[in-house]
Tab-separated table of C-alpha atoms in Angstrom:
chain	number	residue	atom	x	y	z
E	9	UNK	CA	7.134	3.997	-2.153
E	10	UNK	CA	9.043	3.192	-5.318
E	11	UNK	CA	10.313	-0.096	-3.901
E	12	UNK	CA	6.793	-1.067	-2.834
E	13	UNK	CA	5.387	-0.362	-6.307
E	14	UNK	CA	8.227	-2.352	-7.906
E	15	UNK	CA	7.498	-5.345	-5.672
E	16	UNK	CA	3.793	-5.176	-6.501
E	17	UNK	CA	4.538	-4.964	-10.221
E	18	UNK	CA	6.832	-7.975	-10.043
E	19	UNK	CA	4.183	-9.900	-8.102
E	20	UNK	CA	1.795	-9.438	-11.040
E	21	UNK	CA	3.809	-11.887	-13.153
E	22	UNK	CA	3.383	-15.052	-11.019
E	23	UNK	CA	-0.176	-14.079	-10.070
E	24	UNK	CA	-1.268	-13.653	-13.673
E	25	UNK	CA	0.572	-16.818	-14.687
E	26	UNK	CA	-1.275	-18.766	-11.986
E	27	UNK	CA	-4.650	-17.389	-13.053
E	28	UNK	CA	-4.069	-18.360	-16.669
E	29	UNK	CA	-2.675	-21.792	-15.782
E	30	UNK	CA	-5.645	-22.719	-13.602
E	31	UNK	CA	-8.208	-21.629	-16.171
E	32	UNK	CA	-6.349	-23.253	-19.059
E	33	UNK	CA	-6.136	-26.521	-17.149
E	34	UNK	CA	-9.834	-26.478	-16.315
E	35	UNK	CA	-10.813	-26.012	-19.951
E	36	UNK	CA	-9.034	-29.242	-20.853
E	37	UNK	CA	-11.637	-31.191	-18.856
E	38	UNK	CA	-14.694	-29.338	-20.159
E	39	UNK	CA	-16.593	-31.182	-22.918
E	40	UNK	CA	-17.465	-29.513	-26.202
E	41	UNK	CA	-14.250	-27.902	-27.425
E	42	UNK	CA	-13.925	-25.665	-30.507
E	43	UNK	CA	-13.298	-28.592	-32.876
E	44	UNK	CA	-16.391	-30.369	-31.641
E	45	UNK	CA	-18.413	-27.190	-32.060
E	46	UNK	CA	-17.337	-26.881	-35.686
E	47	UNK	CA	-17.922	-30.558	-36.442
E	48	UNK	CA	-21.395	-30.412	-34.905
E	49	UNK	CA	-22.282	-27.421	-37.071
E	50	UNK	CA	-20.946	-29.107	-40.202
E	51	UNK	CA	-23.066	-32.161	-39.467
E	52	UNK	CA	-26.105	-29.931	-38.957
E	53	UNK	CA	-26.409	-30.888	-35.307
E	54	UNK	CA	-26.666	-27.322	-34.024
E	55	UNK	CA	-25.083	-26.807	-30.633
E	56	UNK	CA	-22.683	-29.545	-29.627
E	57	UNK	CA	-24.102	-29.489	-26.075
E	58	UNK	CA	-27.474	-30.758	-27.233
E	59	UNK	CA	-26.250	-34.314	-27.643
E	60	UNK	CA	-22.699	-34.522	-26.396
E	61	UNK	CA	-21.947	-37.757	-24.612
E	62	UNK	CA	-18.371	-37.366	-23.439
E	63	UNK	CA	-14.858	-36.199	-24.232
E	64	UNK	CA	-12.709	-33.224	-23.337
E	65	UNK	CA	-12.052	-29.886	-24.892
E	66	UNK	CA	-9.938	-31.338	-27.738
E	67	UNK	CA	-10.541	-34.112	-30.231
E	68	UNK	CA	-8.504	-37.301	-29.890
E	69	UNK	CA	-7.708	-38.426	-33.428
E	70	UNK	CA	-7.515	-42.071	-32.358
E	71	UNK	CA	-11.241	-42.031	-31.589
E	72	UNK	CA	-12.363	-40.335	-34.802
E	73	UNK	CA	-14.105	-43.094	-36.737
E	74	UNK	CA	-17.591	-44.245	-37.588
E	75	UNK	CA	-18.259	-45.204	-33.971
E	76	UNK	CA	-16.873	-41.993	-32.477
E	77	UNK	CA	-18.732	-40.534	-29.510
E	78	UNK	CA	-17.681	-37.022	-30.467
E	79	UNK	CA	-20.511	-34.997	-31.920
E	80	UNK	CA	-19.980	-34.176	-35.570
E	81	UNK	CA	-17.081	-36.570	-36.101
E	82	UNK	CA	-19.218	-39.265	-37.695
E	83	UNK	CA	-19.178	-39.241	-41.485
E	84	UNK	CA	-16.298	-36.750	-41.809
E	85	UNK	CA	-12.875	-37.786	-43.134
E	86	UNK	CA	-10.082	-38.087	-40.639
E	87	UNK	CA	-7.836	-35.876	-42.791
E	88	UNK	CA	-10.348	-33.034	-42.566
E	89	UNK	CA	-10.341	-33.182	-38.763
E	90	UNK	CA	-6.539	-33.300	-38.734
E	91	UNK	CA	-6.463	-30.135	-40.837
E	92	UNK	CA	-8.860	-28.479	-38.380
E	93	UNK	CA	-6.647	-29.396	-35.454
E	94	UNK	CA	-3.557	-28.049	-37.184
E	95	UNK	CA	-5.370	-24.821	-38.038
E	96	UNK	CA	-6.410	-24.237	-34.425
E	97	UNK	CA	-3.180	-25.563	-32.938
E	98	UNK	CA	-4.703	-28.607	-31.240
E	99	UNK	CA	-2.172	-30.947	-32.858
E	100	UNK	CA	0.317	-29.772	-30.194
E	101	UNK	CA	0.467	-31.012	-26.584
E	102	UNK	CA	-1.505	-28.969	-24.041
E	103	UNK	CA	1.593	-27.685	-22.223
E	104	UNK	CA	3.109	-26.427	-25.490
E	105	UNK	CA	-0.118	-24.654	-26.428
E	106	UNK	CA	-0.198	-22.997	-23.018
E	107	UNK	CA	3.362	-21.673	-23.174
E	108	UNK	CA	2.908	-20.527	-26.783
E	109	UNK	CA	-0.244	-18.702	-25.709
E	110	UNK	CA	1.475	-17.013	-22.757
E	111	UNK	CA	4.423	-15.983	-24.936
E	112	UNK	CA	2.037	-14.335	-27.384
E	113	UNK	CA	0.095	-12.671	-24.573
E	114	UNK	CA	3.248	-11.246	-23.047
E	115	UNK	CA	3.705	-9.465	-26.393
E	116	UNK	CA	-0.002	-8.490	-26.320
E	117	UNK	CA	-0.730	-10.699	-29.305
E	118	UNK	CA	-4.158	-12.130	-28.435
E	119	UNK	CA	-4.825	-13.833	-31.741
E	120	UNK	CA	-8.074	-14.043	-33.674
E	121	UNK	CA	-11.505	-15.320	-32.689
E	122	UNK	CA	-12.248	-18.851	-33.911
E	123	UNK	CA	-15.784	-18.053	-34.991
E	124	UNK	CA	-15.883	-14.308	-35.794
E	125	UNK	CA	-12.905	-13.813	-38.158
E	126	UNK	CA	-11.770	-10.752	-36.215
E	127	UNK	CA	-8.860	-10.169	-33.862
E	128	UNK	CA	-9.571	-10.374	-30.145
E	129	UNK	CA	-8.272	-6.835	-29.613
E	130	UNK	CA	-10.581	-5.400	-32.276
E	131	UNK	CA	-13.482	-7.402	-30.858
E	132	UNK	CA	-12.893	-6.089	-27.330
E	133	UNK	CA	-12.528	-2.516	-28.601
E	134	UNK	CA	-15.804	-2.904	-30.482
E	135	UNK	CA	-17.668	-4.051	-27.355
E	136	UNK	CA	-15.848	-1.836	-24.848
E	137	UNK	CA	-18.003	1.350	-25.077
E	138	UNK	CA	-21.097	-0.414	-23.739
E	139	UNK	CA	-19.328	-1.826	-20.686
E	140	UNK	CA	-17.461	1.409	-19.992
E	141	UNK	CA	-20.769	3.265	-20.149
E	142	UNK	CA	-22.344	0.976	-17.559
E	143	UNK	CA	-19.299	0.864	-15.291
E	144	UNK	CA	-18.446	4.561	-15.342
E	145	UNK	CA	-21.932	6.009	-14.979
E	146	UNK	CA	-22.966	3.435	-12.369
E	147	UNK	CA	-19.886	4.208	-10.283
E	148	UNK	CA	-20.325	7.977	-10.546
E	149	UNK	CA	-24.003	7.796	-9.612
E	150	UNK	CA	-23.231	5.509	-6.683
E	151	UNK	CA	-20.698	8.034	-5.349
E	152	UNK	CA	-22.872	11.090	-5.996
E	153	UNK	CA	-25.777	9.550	-4.076
E	154	UNK	CA	-24.020	7.480	-1.413
E	155	UNK	CA	-21.495	10.018	-0.117
E	156	UNK	CA	-23.970	12.833	0.703
E	157	UNK	CA	-26.422	10.256	2.053
E	158	UNK	CA	-23.748	8.620	4.209
E	159	UNK	CA	-22.656	11.991	5.615
E	160	UNK	CA	-26.259	12.909	6.387
E	161	UNK	CA	-26.809	9.592	8.119
E	162	UNK	CA	-23.658	10.071	10.211
E	163	UNK	CA	-24.707	13.570	11.315
E	164	UNK	CA	-28.213	12.304	12.197
E	165	UNK	CA	-27.120	8.966	13.586
E	166	UNK	CA	-29.942	7.199	15.432
E	167	UNK	CA	-32.681	9.472	14.090
E	168	UNK	CA	-35.746	8.317	12.187
E	169	UNK	CA	-34.075	9.487	8.959
E	170	UNK	CA	-31.109	7.221	9.658
E	171	UNK	CA	-33.382	4.277	10.439
E	172	UNK	CA	-35.651	4.359	7.403
E	173	UNK	CA	-32.859	5.147	4.935
E	174	UNK	CA	-30.844	2.211	6.302
E	175	UNK	CA	-33.831	-0.059	5.798
E	176	UNK	CA	-34.348	1.266	2.282
E	177	UNK	CA	-30.766	0.756	1.092
E	178	UNK	CA	-30.536	-2.698	2.680
E	179	UNK	CA	-33.694	-3.749	0.849
E	180	UNK	CA	-32.216	-2.356	-2.391
E	181	UNK	CA	-29.005	-4.287	-1.752
E	182	UNK	CA	-30.940	-7.509	-1.137
E	183	UNK	CA	-32.846	-7.321	-4.440
E	184	UNK	CA	-30.976	-9.283	-7.139
E	185	UNK	CA	-29.757	-7.073	-9.959
E	186	UNK	CA	-31.460	-9.074	-12.693
E	187	UNK	CA	-34.793	-8.950	-10.840
E	188	UNK	CA	-34.603	-5.192	-10.428
E	189	UNK	CA	-33.682	-4.820	-14.100
E	190	UNK	CA	-36.731	-6.867	-15.139
E	191	UNK	CA	-38.894	-4.758	-12.819
E	192	UNK	CA	-37.667	-1.587	-14.510
E	193	UNK	CA	-38.463	-3.054	-17.918
E	194	UNK	CA	-41.957	-4.068	-16.839
E	195	UNK	CA	-42.736	-0.691	-15.290
E	196	UNK	CA	-41.038	1.806	-17.586
E	197	UNK	CA	-40.085	0.132	-20.879
E	198	UNK	CA	-43.428	-0.985	-22.193
E	199	UNK	CA	-43.567	-4.314	-20.417
E	200	UNK	CA	-46.956	-3.718	-18.787
E	201	UNK	CA	-47.376	-0.132	-17.642
E	202	UNK	CA	-45.408	2.776	-19.115
E	203	UNK	CA	-43.306	2.977	-22.254
E	204	UNK	CA	-41.044	5.817	-21.238
E	205	UNK	CA	-37.696	4.222	-22.096
E	206	UNK	CA	-36.403	2.050	-24.969
E	207	UNK	CA	-36.027	-1.702	-24.609
E	208	UNK	CA	-32.595	-2.151	-26.180
E	209	UNK	CA	-29.437	-0.524	-27.481
E	210	UNK	CA	-27.463	2.591	-26.611
E	211	UNK	CA	-28.798	4.770	-29.422
E	212	UNK	CA	-31.872	5.128	-31.625
E	213	UNK	CA	-32.045	4.122	-35.282
E	214	UNK	CA	-32.030	7.783	-36.350
E	215	UNK	CA	-28.921	8.592	-34.287
E	216	UNK	CA	-26.965	9.985	-37.248
E	217	UNK	CA	-29.765	12.410	-38.105
E	218	UNK	CA	-29.947	13.956	-34.620
E	219	UNK	CA	-28.304	17.197	-33.550
E	220	UNK	CA	-25.509	17.228	-30.974
E	221	UNK	CA	-27.934	17.934	-28.137
E	222	UNK	CA	-30.362	15.387	-29.550
E	223	UNK	CA	-27.639	12.726	-29.596
E	224	UNK	CA	-26.727	13.467	-25.995
E	225	UNK	CA	-30.352	13.276	-24.840
E	226	UNK	CA	-30.909	10.100	-26.850
E	227	UNK	CA	-27.818	8.521	-25.272
E	228	UNK	CA	-28.938	9.305	-21.718
E	229	UNK	CA	-32.463	8.157	-22.559
E	230	UNK	CA	-31.135	4.741	-23.551
E	231	UNK	CA	-28.695	4.231	-20.666
E	232	UNK	CA	-31.016	5.408	-17.872
E	233	UNK	CA	-32.550	2.035	-16.964
E	234	UNK	CA	-29.385	-0.100	-17.431
E	235	UNK	CA	-27.313	2.267	-15.299
E	236	UNK	CA	-29.925	2.392	-12.517
E	237	UNK	CA	-30.184	-1.398	-12.525
E	238	UNK	CA	-26.421	-1.907	-12.369
E	239	UNK	CA	-25.764	0.715	-9.664
E	240	UNK	CA	-28.608	0.032	-7.234
E	241	UNK	CA	-26.782	-2.676	-5.297
E	242	UNK	CA	-23.685	-0.494	-4.818
E	243	UNK	CA	-25.517	2.134	-2.798
E	244	UNK	CA	-25.708	0.103	0.413
E	245	UNK	CA	-22.022	-0.725	0.830
E	246	UNK	CA	-20.781	2.722	-0.118
E	247	UNK	CA	-23.378	4.584	1.967
E	248	UNK	CA	-22.737	2.571	5.121
E	249	UNK	CA	-18.984	2.787	4.580
E	250	UNK	CA	-19.209	6.573	4.327
E	251	UNK	CA	-21.429	6.795	7.411
E	252	UNK	CA	-19.152	4.627	9.563
E	253	UNK	CA	-16.042	6.506	8.432
E	254	UNK	CA	-17.594	9.835	9.401
E	255	UNK	CA	-18.848	8.479	12.723
E	256	UNK	CA	-15.338	7.320	13.605
E	257	UNK	CA	-13.866	10.726	12.830
E	258	UNK	CA	-16.628	12.754	14.490
E	259	UNK	CA	-15.897	11.077	17.826
E	260	UNK	CA	-12.180	11.953	17.765
E	261	UNK	CA	-10.598	14.595	19.982
E	262	UNK	CA	-9.661	17.060	17.236
E	263	UNK	CA	-13.325	17.382	16.240
E	264	UNK	CA	-14.354	18.058	19.841
E	265	UNK	CA	-11.595	20.658	20.108
E	266	UNK	CA	-12.662	22.367	16.882
E	267	UNK	CA	-16.248	22.599	18.086
E	268	UNK	CA	-15.073	23.955	21.446
E	269	UNK	CA	-13.282	26.767	19.610
E	270	UNK	CA	-16.613	27.892	18.207
E	271	UNK	CA	-16.362	26.577	14.650
E	272	UNK	CA	-19.742	25.887	13.072
E	273	UNK	CA	-20.723	22.309	12.292
E	274	UNK	CA	-20.446	22.558	8.503
E	275	UNK	CA	-16.904	23.938	8.703
E	276	UNK	CA	-15.849	21.219	11.121
E	277	UNK	CA	-17.537	18.534	9.041
E	278	UNK	CA	-16.240	19.537	5.614
E	279	UNK	CA	-13.067	21.391	6.599
E	280	UNK	CA	-11.621	18.864	9.051
E	281	UNK	CA	-13.543	15.589	9.081
E	282	UNK	CA	-14.169	15.148	5.373
E	283	UNK	CA	-10.597	14.495	4.239
E	284	UNK	CA	-9.859	11.922	6.909
E	285	UNK	CA	-13.219	10.196	6.683
E	286	UNK	CA	-13.207	9.993	2.885
E	287	UNK	CA	-9.799	8.328	2.686
E	288	UNK	CA	-11.064	4.790	2.346
E	289	UNK	CA	-14.053	5.814	0.220
E	290	UNK	CA	-12.079	7.786	-2.375
E	291	UNK	CA	-9.249	5.265	-2.494
E	292	UNK	CA	-11.744	2.521	-3.253
E	293	UNK	CA	-13.010	4.225	-6.423
E	294	UNK	CA	-10.864	2.205	-8.891
E	295	UNK	CA	-11.843	-1.108	-7.299
E	296	UNK	CA	-15.533	-0.203	-7.252
E	297	UNK	CA	-15.436	0.800	-10.900
E	298	UNK	CA	-13.724	-2.432	-11.941
E	299	UNK	CA	-16.185	-4.445	-9.830
E	300	UNK	CA	-19.201	-2.882	-11.549
E	301	UNK	CA	-17.443	-2.989	-14.913
E	302	UNK	CA	-16.806	-6.739	-14.721
E	303	UNK	CA	-19.482	-7.997	-12.348
E	304	UNK	CA	-22.810	-6.561	-13.409
E	305	UNK	CA	-22.273	-6.287	-17.146
E	306	UNK	CA	-23.365	-9.787	-18.221
E	307	UNK	CA	-26.849	-9.794	-16.696
E	308	UNK	CA	-27.606	-6.149	-17.431
E	309	UNK	CA	-26.364	-6.351	-21.012
E	310	UNK	CA	-28.403	-9.480	-21.643
E	311	UNK	CA	-31.645	-8.098	-20.201
E	312	UNK	CA	-31.363	-4.753	-21.984
E	313	UNK	CA	-29.971	-6.259	-25.228
E	314	UNK	CA	-26.693	-4.354	-25.024
E	315	UNK	CA	-23.778	-5.750	-27.025
E	316	UNK	CA	-20.924	-5.345	-24.554
E	317	UNK	CA	-18.113	-7.318	-22.974
E	318	UNK	CA	-20.441	-9.249	-20.677
E	319	UNK	CA	-22.347	-10.835	-23.554
E	320	UNK	CA	-19.098	-11.300	-25.460
E	321	UNK	CA	-17.608	-13.323	-22.612
E	322	UNK	CA	-20.738	-15.427	-22.210
E	323	UNK	CA	-21.000	-16.219	-25.914
E	324	UNK	CA	-17.282	-17.036	-26.086
E	325	UNK	CA	-17.631	-19.463	-23.163
E	326	UNK	CA	-20.611	-21.209	-24.784
E	327	UNK	CA	-18.860	-21.476	-28.148
E	328	UNK	CA	-15.521	-22.429	-26.571
E	329	UNK	CA	-13.908	-19.532	-28.416
E	330	UNK	CA	-10.588	-19.943	-26.587
E	331	UNK	CA	-8.743	-16.887	-27.991
E	332	UNK	CA	-11.560	-14.613	-26.785
E	333	UNK	CA	-11.869	-16.384	-23.430
E	334	UNK	CA	-8.172	-16.424	-22.566
E	335	UNK	CA	-7.321	-13.126	-24.259
E	336	UNK	CA	-9.940	-11.198	-22.315
E	337	UNK	CA	-9.099	-13.123	-19.128
E	338	UNK	CA	-5.442	-12.126	-19.454
E	339	UNK	CA	-6.237	-8.495	-20.243
E	340	UNK	CA	-8.843	-8.088	-17.501
E	341	UNK	CA	-6.732	-9.965	-14.979
E	342	UNK	CA	-3.837	-7.617	-15.725
E	343	UNK	CA	-6.121	-4.587	-15.416
E	344	UNK	CA	-7.513	-5.873	-12.111
E	345	UNK	CA	-4.021	-6.348	-10.635
E	346	UNK	CA	-2.918	-2.904	-11.804
E	347	UNK	CA	-6.049	-1.377	-10.297
E	348	UNK	CA	-5.055	-2.899	-6.951
E	349	UNK	CA	-1.791	-0.964	-7.132
E	350	UNK	CA	-3.672	2.150	-8.232
E	351	UNK	CA	-5.895	1.869	-5.168
E	352	UNK	CA	-2.813	1.913	-2.925
E	353	UNK	CA	-1.518	4.986	-4.746
E	354	UNK	CA	-4.893	6.648	-4.189
E	355	UNK	CA	-4.465	6.118	-0.445
E	356	UNK	CA	-1.107	7.915	-0.547
E	357	UNK	CA	-2.518	10.691	-2.727
E	358	UNK	CA	-5.425	11.339	-0.378
E	359	UNK	CA	-3.330	11.000	2.783
E	360	UNK	CA	0.457	11.546	2.303
E	361	UNK	CA	1.040	10.287	5.854
E	362	UNK	CA	0.616	6.718	4.607
E	363	UNK	CA	3.950	5.075	3.767
E	364	UNK	CA	3.713	1.475	2.561
E	365	UNK	CA	7.493	1.011	2.601
E	366	UNK	CA	7.677	1.975	6.281
E	367	UNK	CA	4.724	-0.252	7.162
E	368	UNK	CA	6.324	-3.270	5.489
E	369	UNK	CA	9.611	-2.575	7.208
């Protein structure tokens, strides 16, 4: 197992390098780079994308004159733009900037945001609680609901209960997350009908004045709708996965033998079948958490006005805030690759019979 983990850890290096290289290369062909954003603001033009007519992510000094097509370059001295490029490092060739960036990232030096005057690490730490809240609670709720439901559906396979619950979770899976979130707002957050839940934020304005129990209740009051909206689509996959895993195990010979010995159904189901059937479900917990953590945060955070990593990434992409874009991409890519290894370790933990070294041999 140790050799397998070592190989997987070593494979992270070229994989992460490839991810960063592809994304860095693509940004060089995207119009409206950081320099252009700043120049457009200085010229009072607002967002550079409103009137941009061409160019790449960086400013070519040879084209900076009175007839320049770059937004914001007109009317500004060439020396000023040169100073901007030196400050942001755009006076260097693209390949040199890439390798300098990767060298800094390997030392976990992610630099400072171009537009926020704060380090990328501090910015991510500031936004992290919102995304962790959504990812963790959504994953836990999905497991707490889907596993018992999947077991019940497996035991009553083919019954009316199995049929209508399957239809219900498939419909829930088919509804887009943003549409369901808007529906929750309209129904329960004062949109049209009831005003039972707040529209935005994780806490109330009087949070500091509340007691410990009051703070806890206020926190759950605020996260109720966002968590439901972000977890609803995960029920279908996890429920059906649990059901199919239990169905496969229930039909095996050891279950038939246990029943023939007179063991009651609950003891057979939870004493013998559960561990084997839940192998793939439990081992998939890290991946499911990361998927919800990264995937659903942008839309949910935007709709419910939550200031988390999803909105941070979107705003950084619009502003071309490269340190935030590439710093978070590197960090999250590394986390995602490590979670893949963690998922394999979860398989071994749940079922020690699995040996990845022997399988590869």
